[in-house]
Amino acid sequence: MVLQSCCAAFVLFTLASLVAAEIQTYEPPAIYKRSETFHLKAGGKKVTVLDQGTYDYAHFSADTGINIQVEVLRKVPIRQMSIVASRFDYDNKPQLQKNTVSWRLNEQKHFLLKIQGLRELVVAVDRPETNVPPSSGPNIFNVASAPYKADKLGNRLTTYAFDAAISAASQSEREDPVVYVPAGVYLIGNLVLPSKTSLYLAPGAVLRFTGNPQDYTQDWAKDGEGRSGTYWISTAHNSTDIKIFGRGTIDANAYAYKDALFALNIIVPVLTSRFTLDGPILRESGSTALNIVHSNSVDIRNLKVFNRIEDMIDNGSVDIVESQNVTVSDAIAVSLSDTFTAKATKPPSDTVPTYPGALQPLQDILFQNCLGWTANYGFKVGQGAMTNMTNIKFFNSTVYDSAVGMGIHKKWGNGTASNVTFENMIIKSTTYTASHLKGMVGSWIALFVEDGKFGVGPITNVRVKNVLVGAQGGSQPLISGVNGADVSNVEFRNVWLPEATHPASSLQDLGLENLHFANITVVDELTSSQSDAQSTMGQNKVKPGSSRDS
């Protein structure tokens, strides 16, 4: 049953016999503060835990079947805890011995541990690297070796060495040239990656913002916010076959320089195709960390975004903008702004930058096996809607906490949002709030159209299936269209709400009241009951079709 499989994801645990597993740990450079709250071991190996302001995080790679041990360094009684994972889990139970919590991680997944009275511990667990390039060789361009000799100590700007290595790799006639970045701290300006170039960040390698806006191009400005920014690492326009991979870190260091009013989008695949991002940590972005713009055939794997959860502006994790055939899988993201978003553009204004290239549709987007923590939306389509958005799926993923767990918010433009699916989702908490329609919203779902005075378009064909909602309190779900732009053909199937003994089978079960320009179907698979509802607001509405396939 979905209830059984979903509920177990809130608390994972069964200490089984030790099974040999491949475990890769990574030692971050000394520039990062170590945790004073937790020690972590995976399969008996020490994993370094870092202090990230209001939470701690750690990162390692492993295949299936490992024992996890978390030692609490502070003297607090451990009375209540929860573990939230990026995928559904089954019968695990924690074991507590003095100040150490132990459990079995039966498969590779990201997770978050919350012990009452302590900050969160966020842990990224990747699959082991299998494609590690050598540090030298005929098709390797090592930025720290001659003739490039990049500064590895973080003492001076070393963009020139990276540019030279990237240029040499792009001009190489050898197959699959790799720009190799060994362990070290590198202060770099903008990098533009040309076609058929791979950038590998070895464990312990850190690319870092210099703190000086004059070291960077200004790619956008938000005059209404009084700040500007840059696409820090981007792709050449009309490029193909670019890859960024490895287990290093790309650190925009935004919190330290937030008063400079200059923000970095860390990685921006723009006007490119067949782009791959696999593995690096993106840390402390001042604007959206990964911004995929007007691109197609993009594969994002093992992504980690560790941003601040407070005291920042617009530091989202992942935005997919007017792109096609994009997959984001096995990702974990923490940010004040939205964690996982797909959208069309907004009309240009003093707070909206103009993206390169012509408007394009947003279509064929998949987020799967993702874990998000945000003060805004966990998983979202919108707000921009200047073009159509279709075939977007959020699958097998979890929100630890948010203002809105998942939803569609169309505000700018007359494009249609259609064929959107939220399936096998867990929304644990919604303790934050966001301002919507002149009110505050803190809810597990929101599907609504807002008239931003640049045209309106409908939301249609939405499937919400196999969802466990653990959030208590907050506001009721927001589902609302406007005159000329309905929210139509929305189906809720097998949705479990807090303390429910059966899936929702009616609008009342879902907490939905006063629908505006919307029609909804609610299906309880346990009893095969179905409830159709629609709001007329003075207009006749057509009920959703009888088909229940999703």
Coordinates of C-alpha atoms in Angstrom, one line a residue:
M1 CA 0.0 0.0 0.0
V2 CA 1.2 3.5 -0.7
L3 CA 0.5 4.5 3.0
Q4 CA 2.8 1.8 4.2
S5 CA 5.6 2.6 1.7
C6 CA 5.3 6.4 2.2
C7 CA 5.1 6.5 6.0
A8 CA 8.2 4.5 6.3
A9 CA 10.1 7.3 4.5
F10 CA 9.7 9.6 7.4
V11 CA 11.5 7.3 9.7
L12 CA 13.9 4.9 8.1
F13 CA 15.6 2.3 10.1
T14 CA 16.6 -1.4 10.6
L15 CA 20.1 -2.2 11.7
A16 CA 21.0 -5.3 9.6
S17 CA 24.2 -7.3 9.3
L18 CA 27.1 -5.5 7.7
V19 CA 27.3 -6.1 3.9
A20 CA 30.5 -5.2 2.1
A21 CA 29.9 -2.0 0.1
E22 CA 32.1 0.4 -1.8
I23 CA 32.3 3.7 0.0
Q24 CA 34.1 6.8 -1.2
T25 CA 34.6 9.7 1.2
Y26 CA 35.9 13.1 0.4
E27 CA 37.9 15.5 2.6
P28 CA 36.9 19.2 2.0
P29 CA 39.6 21.8 2.2
A30 CA 40.3 23.6 5.5
I31 CA 38.5 26.7 4.4
Y32 CA 35.3 25.1 5.5
K33 CA 34.2 25.0 9.1
R34 CA 33.7 21.6 10.6
S35 CA 30.5 20.7 12.4
E36 CA 30.4 21.1 16.2
T37 CA 27.2 19.1 16.4
F38 CA 27.6 15.8 14.6
H39 CA 30.2 13.1 13.7
L40 CA 29.2 10.8 10.9
K41 CA 30.4 7.3 9.9
A42 CA 29.3 5.4 6.8
G43 CA 30.2 1.7 6.8
G44 CA 32.7 2.4 9.5
K45 CA 34.4 5.2 7.5
K46 CA 34.6 8.7 8.9
V47 CA 32.7 11.3 6.8
T48 CA 33.5 14.9 7.3
V49 CA 30.5 17.1 8.4
L50 CA 30.5 20.8 7.5
D51 CA 28.8 23.7 9.2
Q52 CA 26.6 25.6 6.8
G53 CA 25.2 28.3 9.0
T54 CA 21.8 27.0 10.2
Y55 CA 22.3 23.3 9.2
D56 CA 25.2 20.9 8.7
Y57 CA 25.9 18.8 5.6
A58 CA 28.0 15.9 4.6
H59 CA 28.7 14.0 1.3
F60 CA 30.0 10.5 0.4
S61 CA 29.4 7.9 -2.3
A62 CA 28.3 4.3 -1.7
D63 CA 26.5 1.5 -3.4
T64 CA 23.8 -0.4 -1.6
G65 CA 23.7 -1.7 1.9
I66 CA 25.7 0.4 4.5
N67 CA 25.4 1.1 8.2
I68 CA 25.1 4.7 9.2
Q69 CA 26.2 6.1 12.6
V70 CA 25.6 9.6 13.7
E71 CA 27.2 10.7 16.9
V72 CA 25.7 13.8 18.6
L73 CA 28.5 15.9 20.1
R74 CA 26.2 18.2 22.1
K75 CA 24.7 17.2 25.4
V76 CA 21.0 17.1 24.6
P77 CA 18.6 14.2 25.3
I78 CA 17.6 12.4 22.1
R79 CA 13.9 11.9 22.5
Q80 CA 12.5 12.5 19.1
M81 CA 14.0 12.2 15.6
S82 CA 13.0 11.8 12.0
I83 CA 14.9 10.8 8.8
V84 CA 13.5 12.0 5.5
A85 CA 14.9 10.4 2.3
S86 CA 14.8 11.4 -1.4
R87 CA 12.9 8.2 -2.2
F88 CA 10.3 6.0 -0.6
D89 CA 11.7 3.6 2.0
Y90 CA 10.6 0.5 3.8
D91 CA 10.9 -0.9 7.3
N92 CA 13.9 0.5 9.0
K93 CA 14.2 1.3 12.7
P94 CA 16.8 3.4 14.4
Q95 CA 18.9 2.1 17.3
L96 CA 20.0 4.6 19.9
Q97 CA 23.1 3.9 22.1
K98 CA 24.0 6.7 24.4
N99 CA 24.5 9.7 22.0
T100 CA 24.8 7.7 18.7
V101 CA 22.0 6.9 16.3
S102 CA 22.5 4.0 14.0
W103 CA 20.5 2.6 11.1
R104 CA 20.8 0.7 7.8
L105 CA 20.8 2.6 4.5
N106 CA 19.5 -0.1 2.2
E107 CA 20.0 1.7 -1.0
Q108 CA 21.8 4.8 -2.3
K109 CA 19.7 7.9 -1.5
H110 CA 20.0 11.4 0.0
F111 CA 18.6 11.9 3.5
L112 CA 18.1 14.5 6.2
L113 CA 18.3 13.8 9.9
K114 CA 16.4 16.0 12.4
I115 CA 16.9 15.4 16.1
Q116 CA 14.6 17.6 18.3
G117 CA 16.6 20.5 19.8
L118 CA 19.4 20.3 17.2
R119 CA 20.0 21.7 13.7
E120 CA 19.4 19.5 10.7
L121 CA 22.0 17.2 9.3
V122 CA 21.7 17.0 5.5
V123 CA 23.6 14.1 3.9
A124 CA 24.1 13.6 0.1
V125 CA 24.8 10.0 -0.9
D126 CA 25.9 9.5 -4.5
R127 CA 26.6 6.4 -6.4
P128 CA 30.4 5.7 -6.5
E129 CA 32.3 7.3 -9.4
T130 CA 33.0 5.0 -12.2
N131 CA 34.3 7.4 -14.9
V132 CA 37.2 9.0 -13.0
P133 CA 39.8 10.3 -15.5
P134 CA 43.5 10.2 -14.8
S135 CA 45.2 13.4 -13.7
S136 CA 47.6 13.3 -16.6
G137 CA 47.8 11.8 -20.1
P138 CA 47.5 12.6 -23.8
N139 CA 43.9 13.9 -23.6
I140 CA 44.1 15.4 -20.1
F141 CA 44.6 19.2 -19.6
N142 CA 45.5 19.6 -15.9
V143 CA 45.0 23.2 -14.9
A144 CA 47.6 22.9 -12.1
S145 CA 50.3 21.4 -14.3
A146 CA 52.6 23.1 -16.9
P147 CA 52.0 25.1 -19.0
Y148 CA 48.9 26.3 -17.1
K149 CA 50.0 26.2 -13.5
A150 CA 46.8 27.5 -11.8
D151 CA 47.2 28.7 -8.2
K152 CA 45.9 25.9 -6.0
L153 CA 46.1 27.9 -2.8
G154 CA 43.4 30.4 -3.4
N155 CA 45.8 33.3 -3.2
R156 CA 45.2 35.0 -6.5
L157 CA 42.9 35.1 -9.5
T158 CA 43.7 32.1 -11.8
T159 CA 41.1 32.4 -14.5
Y160 CA 43.8 32.6 -17.2
A161 CA 45.1 29.1 -16.4
F162 CA 41.6 27.7 -16.8
D163 CA 40.9 29.6 -20.0
A164 CA 44.2 28.3 -21.5
A165 CA 43.4 24.7 -20.5
I166 CA 39.9 24.9 -21.8
S167 CA 41.1 26.5 -25.1
A168 CA 43.7 23.8 -25.6
A169 CA 41.2 21.0 -24.9
S170 CA 38.7 22.5 -27.3
Q171 CA 41.3 22.6 -30.0
S172 CA 42.6 19.1 -29.4
E173 CA 42.1 16.5 -32.1
R174 CA 42.1 13.7 -29.5
E175 CA 38.8 12.1 -28.5
D176 CA 37.1 13.2 -25.3
P177 CA 39.6 15.8 -24.0
V178 CA 39.2 16.5 -20.2
V179 CA 40.1 19.7 -18.4
Y180 CA 41.2 18.2 -15.0
V181 CA 41.0 20.3 -11.8
P182 CA 42.9 18.6 -8.9
A183 CA 42.3 19.2 -5.2
G184 CA 42.9 22.8 -4.2
V185 CA 41.1 26.1 -3.9
Y186 CA 40.9 28.2 -7.1
L187 CA 39.7 31.8 -7.4
I188 CA 38.3 32.1 -10.9
G189 CA 36.2 34.6 -12.9
N190 CA 33.8 33.6 -15.7
L191 CA 34.3 30.4 -17.7
V192 CA 32.7 29.7 -21.0
L193 CA 32.8 26.1 -22.1
P194 CA 32.9 25.3 -25.8
S195 CA 31.5 22.3 -27.6
K196 CA 32.9 18.8 -26.8
T197 CA 34.6 19.9 -23.6
S198 CA 34.6 18.1 -20.3
L199 CA 35.5 19.8 -17.0
Y200 CA 36.4 17.4 -14.2
L201 CA 36.5 18.5 -10.5
A202 CA 38.5 16.0 -8.4
P203 CA 37.4 15.5 -4.8
G204 CA 38.8 18.4 -2.7
A205 CA 38.8 20.8 -5.7
V206 CA 37.0 24.1 -5.0
L207 CA 36.2 26.8 -7.6
R208 CA 35.5 30.0 -5.6
F209 CA 34.1 33.5 -6.1
T210 CA 36.7 36.2 -5.6
G211 CA 34.4 38.6 -4.0
N212 CA 35.2 41.3 -6.5
P213 CA 32.4 42.0 -9.1
Q214 CA 35.0 43.6 -11.4
D215 CA 36.4 40.1 -12.0
Y216 CA 33.2 39.1 -13.7
T217 CA 31.0 40.1 -16.7
Q218 CA 27.6 41.5 -15.8
D219 CA 25.1 39.3 -17.6
W220 CA 21.9 40.5 -15.9
A221 CA 20.6 43.3 -13.7
K222 CA 17.6 43.6 -11.4
D223 CA 17.3 47.3 -11.0
G224 CA 14.2 46.9 -8.9
E225 CA 16.3 44.9 -6.4
G226 CA 19.4 47.1 -6.8
R227 CA 21.6 44.2 -7.7
S228 CA 23.2 42.6 -10.7
G229 CA 24.9 39.3 -11.5
T230 CA 26.7 37.0 -13.8
Y231 CA 26.5 33.6 -15.4
W232 CA 29.7 32.3 -13.7
I233 CA 30.2 29.0 -15.6
S234 CA 28.2 28.9 -18.8
T235 CA 28.2 27.2 -22.2
A236 CA 29.1 28.8 -25.5
H237 CA 25.9 29.6 -27.5
N238 CA 24.9 26.9 -30.0
S239 CA 27.3 24.5 -28.4
T240 CA 27.0 20.7 -28.0
D241 CA 28.3 17.8 -25.9
I242 CA 29.6 19.6 -22.8
K243 CA 30.1 17.8 -19.5
I244 CA 30.9 19.0 -15.9
F245 CA 31.5 16.2 -13.5
G246 CA 33.4 14.9 -10.5
R247 CA 33.0 15.3 -6.7
G248 CA 34.5 18.8 -6.2
T249 CA 32.7 22.0 -5.1
I250 CA 31.8 25.2 -6.9
D251 CA 31.4 27.8 -4.3
A252 CA 29.8 31.2 -5.0
N253 CA 30.5 32.3 -1.4
A254 CA 27.4 34.5 -1.6
Y255 CA 26.6 34.9 2.0
A256 CA 30.1 36.4 2.7
Y257 CA 29.6 39.0 0.0
K258 CA 25.8 39.5 0.0
D259 CA 26.3 43.3 0.7
A260 CA 28.1 43.6 -2.6
L261 CA 24.7 43.3 -4.4
F262 CA 26.4 41.1 -7.1
A263 CA 25.1 37.6 -7.4
L264 CA 26.3 34.5 -9.3
N265 CA 24.3 31.9 -11.1
I266 CA 26.8 29.2 -10.7
I267 CA 26.2 27.0 -13.7
V268 CA 24.2 28.2 -16.7
P269 CA 23.8 25.8 -19.7
V270 CA 22.4 28.3 -22.2
L271 CA 21.6 27.7 -25.9
T272 CA 23.3 24.3 -25.7
S273 CA 22.4 20.6 -26.4
R274 CA 23.5 17.3 -25.0
F275 CA 24.8 18.9 -21.7
T276 CA 25.7 16.7 -18.7
L277 CA 26.2 17.7 -15.1
D278 CA 27.2 14.9 -12.8
G279 CA 28.3 15.2 -9.2
P280 CA 29.8 18.5 -8.1
I281 CA 28.5 20.4 -5.1
L282 CA 27.1 23.8 -5.8
R283 CA 27.4 26.0 -2.7
E284 CA 26.3 29.4 -1.6
S285 CA 24.8 30.8 -4.8
G286 CA 23.4 34.4 -4.7
S287 CA 21.0 33.7 -7.5
T288 CA 19.7 30.4 -8.9
A289 CA 22.5 27.9 -8.6
L290 CA 21.7 25.9 -11.8
N291 CA 19.9 27.8 -14.5
I292 CA 19.2 25.8 -17.6
V293 CA 18.1 28.2 -20.4
H294 CA 16.9 27.6 -23.9
S295 CA 18.7 24.2 -24.1
N296 CA 17.7 20.7 -25.0
S297 CA 18.8 17.1 -24.1
V298 CA 20.2 18.0 -20.7
D299 CA 21.1 15.3 -18.1
I300 CA 21.6 16.4 -14.5
R301 CA 22.7 13.6 -12.1
N302 CA 23.9 13.5 -8.5
L303 CA 23.4 17.3 -8.0
K304 CA 23.9 18.8 -4.6
V305 CA 22.9 22.4 -3.8
F306 CA 23.8 23.7 -0.3
N307 CA 22.6 27.2 -0.1
R308 CA 21.5 29.3 2.9
I309 CA 17.9 28.7 4.1
E310 CA 17.7 32.3 5.4
D311 CA 19.2 35.8 5.1
M312 CA 19.4 35.7 1.3
I313 CA 17.5 36.9 -1.7
D314 CA 16.4 34.8 -4.7
N315 CA 19.0 32.0 -4.1
G316 CA 17.1 29.2 -5.7
S317 CA 18.5 25.8 -6.5
V318 CA 17.4 24.6 -10.0
D319 CA 15.5 26.6 -12.7
I320 CA 14.7 25.0 -16.1
V321 CA 13.7 27.8 -18.4
E322 CA 12.1 27.2 -21.8
S323 CA 14.1 24.0 -22.4
Q324 CA 13.3 20.6 -23.7
N325 CA 14.2 17.0 -22.8
V326 CA 15.7 17.7 -19.4
T327 CA 16.1 15.1 -16.6
V328 CA 17.2 15.9 -13.1
S329 CA 17.7 12.8 -11.0
D330 CA 19.2 11.9 -7.6
A331 CA 19.5 15.5 -6.5
I332 CA 19.4 17.2 -3.1
A333 CA 18.8 20.9 -2.7
V334 CA 18.6 23.4 0.1
S335 CA 17.8 27.0 -0.5
L336 CA 15.7 29.9 0.7
S337 CA 14.1 30.2 -2.8
D338 CA 12.5 27.4 -4.8
T339 CA 14.5 24.2 -5.0
F340 CA 13.2 22.5 -8.2
T341 CA 11.4 24.7 -10.8
A342 CA 10.5 24.5 -14.5
K343 CA 9.1 27.5 -16.2
A344 CA 8.8 29.8 -19.2
T345 CA 10.1 33.3 -19.0
K346 CA 8.5 36.4 -17.5
P347 CA 8.1 39.7 -19.5
P348 CA 11.2 41.9 -19.1
S349 CA 11.0 44.4 -16.3
D350 CA 13.3 46.1 -13.8
T351 CA 13.4 42.8 -11.7
V352 CA 13.5 40.3 -14.6
P353 CA 16.6 39.8 -16.8
T354 CA 16.4 39.0 -20.5
Y355 CA 17.7 35.6 -21.4
P356 CA 19.8 35.0 -24.6
G357 CA 17.9 33.6 -27.6
A358 CA 14.3 33.6 -28.7
L359 CA 11.3 32.3 -26.7
Q360 CA 11.0 28.5 -26.7
P361 CA 8.4 26.1 -25.3
L362 CA 9.1 24.2 -22.1
Q363 CA 8.5 20.5 -22.6
D364 CA 9.5 17.0 -21.6
I365 CA 10.9 17.7 -18.2
L366 CA 11.5 15.1 -15.5
F367 CA 12.5 15.5 -11.9
Q368 CA 13.0 12.1 -10.1
N369 CA 14.5 10.9 -6.8
C370 CA 15.0 14.4 -5.5
L371 CA 15.0 15.9 -1.9
G372 CA 14.3 19.5 -1.3
W373 CA 14.2 21.9 1.7
T374 CA 13.2 25.5 1.0
A375 CA 11.3 28.5 2.4
N376 CA 9.3 28.7 -0.8
Y377 CA 8.3 26.0 -3.3
G378 CA 9.7 22.5 -3.2
F379 CA 8.6 21.5 -6.7
K380 CA 7.1 24.0 -9.0
V381 CA 6.0 25.0 -12.5
G382 CA 5.9 28.8 -13.1
Q383 CA 5.5 31.7 -12.5
G384 CA 6.6 32.8 -16.0
A385 CA 4.3 31.6 -18.7
M386 CA 5.2 33.5 -21.9
T387 CA 5.2 30.2 -23.8
N388 CA 3.5 26.9 -23.4
M389 CA 4.7 24.4 -20.7
T390 CA 3.9 20.7 -21.2
N391 CA 4.8 17.2 -20.2
I392 CA 6.4 17.9 -16.9
K393 CA 6.8 15.2 -14.3
F394 CA 7.9 15.2 -10.6
F395 CA 8.4 11.6 -9.5
N396 CA 9.5 9.7 -6.5
S397 CA 10.7 12.8 -4.6
T398 CA 10.4 14.4 -1.2
V399 CA 10.0 17.8 0.4
Y400 CA 11.4 18.1 3.9
D401 CA 10.0 21.5 4.5
S402 CA 8.7 24.4 2.4
A403 CA 6.0 27.1 2.1
V404 CA 4.3 25.2 -0.7
G405 CA 5.3 21.6 -1.2
M406 CA 4.5 21.4 -4.9
G407 CA 2.4 23.2 -7.4
I408 CA 1.8 25.3 -10.5
H409 CA 1.7 29.1 -10.3
K410 CA 1.1 30.9 -13.6
K411 CA 1.3 34.7 -13.4
W412 CA 3.1 36.2 -16.4
G413 CA 1.8 35.4 -19.9
N414 CA -0.9 33.5 -21.8
G415 CA 1.0 30.2 -22.2
T416 CA -0.7 27.0 -21.2
A417 CA 0.6 24.6 -18.5
S418 CA -0.6 21.1 -19.4
N419 CA 0.2 17.5 -18.7
V420 CA 1.9 18.0 -15.4
T421 CA 2.3 15.0 -13.0
F422 CA 3.2 14.8 -9.4
E423 CA 3.6 11.1 -8.6
N424 CA 5.0 9.2 -5.6
M425 CA 5.7 12.3 -3.6
I426 CA 6.1 13.0 0.1
I427 CA 5.5 16.4 1.6
K428 CA 6.7 16.2 5.1
S429 CA 6.2 19.8 6.4
T430 CA 5.1 23.2 5.2
T431 CA 6.1 25.4 8.1
Y432 CA 7.0 28.4 6.0
T433 CA 4.7 30.8 4.2
A434 CA 4.7 32.6 0.8
S435 CA 2.6 35.5 -0.3
H436 CA 0.0 34.6 -3.0
L437 CA -3.1 36.4 -4.1
K438 CA -2.8 39.0 -1.4
G439 CA -2.7 36.3 1.3
M440 CA -0.2 34.0 2.9
V441 CA 0.0 30.4 1.8
G442 CA 1.7 27.5 3.6
S443 CA 0.2 24.4 2.0
W444 CA 1.2 21.0 0.5
I445 CA -0.1 22.0 -3.0
A446 CA -1.1 25.1 -4.9
L447 CA -2.4 25.1 -8.5
F448 CA -3.5 28.6 -9.6
V449 CA -3.5 31.3 -12.2
E450 CA -2.8 34.9 -11.3
D451 CA -3.3 37.8 -13.7
G452 CA 0.0 39.6 -13.9
K453 CA -1.4 41.9 -16.6
F454 CA 0.5 40.2 -19.4
G455 CA -2.2 37.8 -20.5
V456 CA -3.5 34.7 -18.8
G457 CA -3.5 31.0 -19.8
P458 CA -5.0 27.8 -18.4
I459 CA -3.7 25.0 -16.3
T460 CA -5.0 21.6 -17.6
N461 CA -4.5 17.9 -17.4
V462 CA -2.8 17.7 -14.0
R463 CA -2.3 14.3 -12.2
V464 CA -1.5 14.1 -8.5
K465 CA -1.0 10.5 -7.6
N466 CA 0.4 8.5 -4.7
V467 CA 1.1 11.4 -2.4
L468 CA 1.8 11.3 1.4
V469 CA 1.2 14.6 3.2
G470 CA 2.7 14.8 6.6
A471 CA 2.3 18.6 7.0
Q472 CA 0.2 19.7 10.0
G473 CA -1.4 23.1 10.0
G474 CA -0.8 25.7 7.4
S475 CA -3.5 27.0 5.0
Q476 CA -5.8 25.0 2.9
P477 CA -4.6 24.0 -0.6
L478 CA -4.9 26.8 -3.2
I479 CA -6.6 25.8 -6.4
S480 CA -8.0 28.7 -8.5
G481 CA -8.2 29.9 -12.0
V482 CA -9.3 33.3 -13.4
N483 CA -11.9 34.4 -16.0
G484 CA -10.5 33.1 -19.3
A485 CA -7.9 30.7 -17.8
D486 CA -9.4 27.7 -15.9
V487 CA -7.7 25.1 -13.8
S488 CA -9.2 22.0 -15.4
N489 CA -9.0 18.3 -15.6
V490 CA -7.1 17.9 -12.3
E491 CA -7.1 14.4 -10.8
F492 CA -6.1 13.5 -7.2
R493 CA -5.6 9.8 -6.8
N494 CA -4.4 8.0 -3.7
V495 CA -3.6 11.0 -1.7
W496 CA -3.0 10.5 2.1
L497 CA -3.4 13.5 4.4
P498 CA -2.2 13.8 8.0
E499 CA -3.8 11.2 10.3
A500 CA -6.1 9.9 7.6
T501 CA -7.2 6.3 7.7
H502 CA -7.9 6.1 4.0
P503 CA -6.9 8.1 0.9
A504 CA -8.8 11.3 0.2
S505 CA -12.1 10.6 -1.7
S506 CA -13.7 14.1 -1.7
L507 CA -12.9 17.8 -1.8
Q508 CA -13.7 17.9 1.9
D509 CA -11.0 15.3 2.5
L510 CA -8.5 17.4 0.6
G511 CA -9.4 20.5 2.5
L512 CA -10.6 22.2 -0.7
E513 CA -13.2 24.9 -0.4
N514 CA -14.5 27.7 -2.6
L515 CA -12.9 26.6 -5.9
H516 CA -12.8 29.3 -8.5
F517 CA -12.7 28.5 -12.2
A518 CA -11.6 25.0 -11.5
N519 CA -12.7 21.4 -11.9
I520 CA -11.3 18.4 -10.0
T521 CA -11.6 14.7 -9.7
V522 CA -10.7 12.8 -6.5
V523 CA -10.2 9.1 -6.6
D524 CA -9.8 6.7 -3.6
E525 CA -8.2 3.5 -5.1
L526 CA -8.9 1.6 -1.9
T527 CA -12.6 1.9 -2.3
S528 CA -12.7 2.8 -6.0
S529 CA -14.8 5.8 -5.1
Q530 CA -14.7 8.9 -7.2
S531 CA -15.8 12.5 -6.6
D532 CA -16.1 15.1 -9.3
A533 CA -16.3 18.7 -8.5
Q534 CA -16.2 22.0 -10.4
S535 CA -16.7 25.6 -9.7
T536 CA -18.9 27.6 -12.0
M537 CA -18.4 31.2 -10.9
G538 CA -21.3 32.1 -13.1
Q539 CA -20.2 29.9 -16.0
N540 CA -21.1 26.3 -17.0
K541 CA -18.2 23.8 -16.7
V542 CA -17.7 20.4 -18.3
K543 CA -16.8 17.6 -15.9
P544 CA -13.5 15.8 -16.3
G545 CA -13.5 12.8 -18.5
S546 CA -14.2 9.3 -17.1
S547 CA -10.7 8.0 -17.9
R548 CA -8.6 7.3 -14.8
D549 CA -5.3 6.4 -16.5
S550 CA -2.3 8.7 -15.7

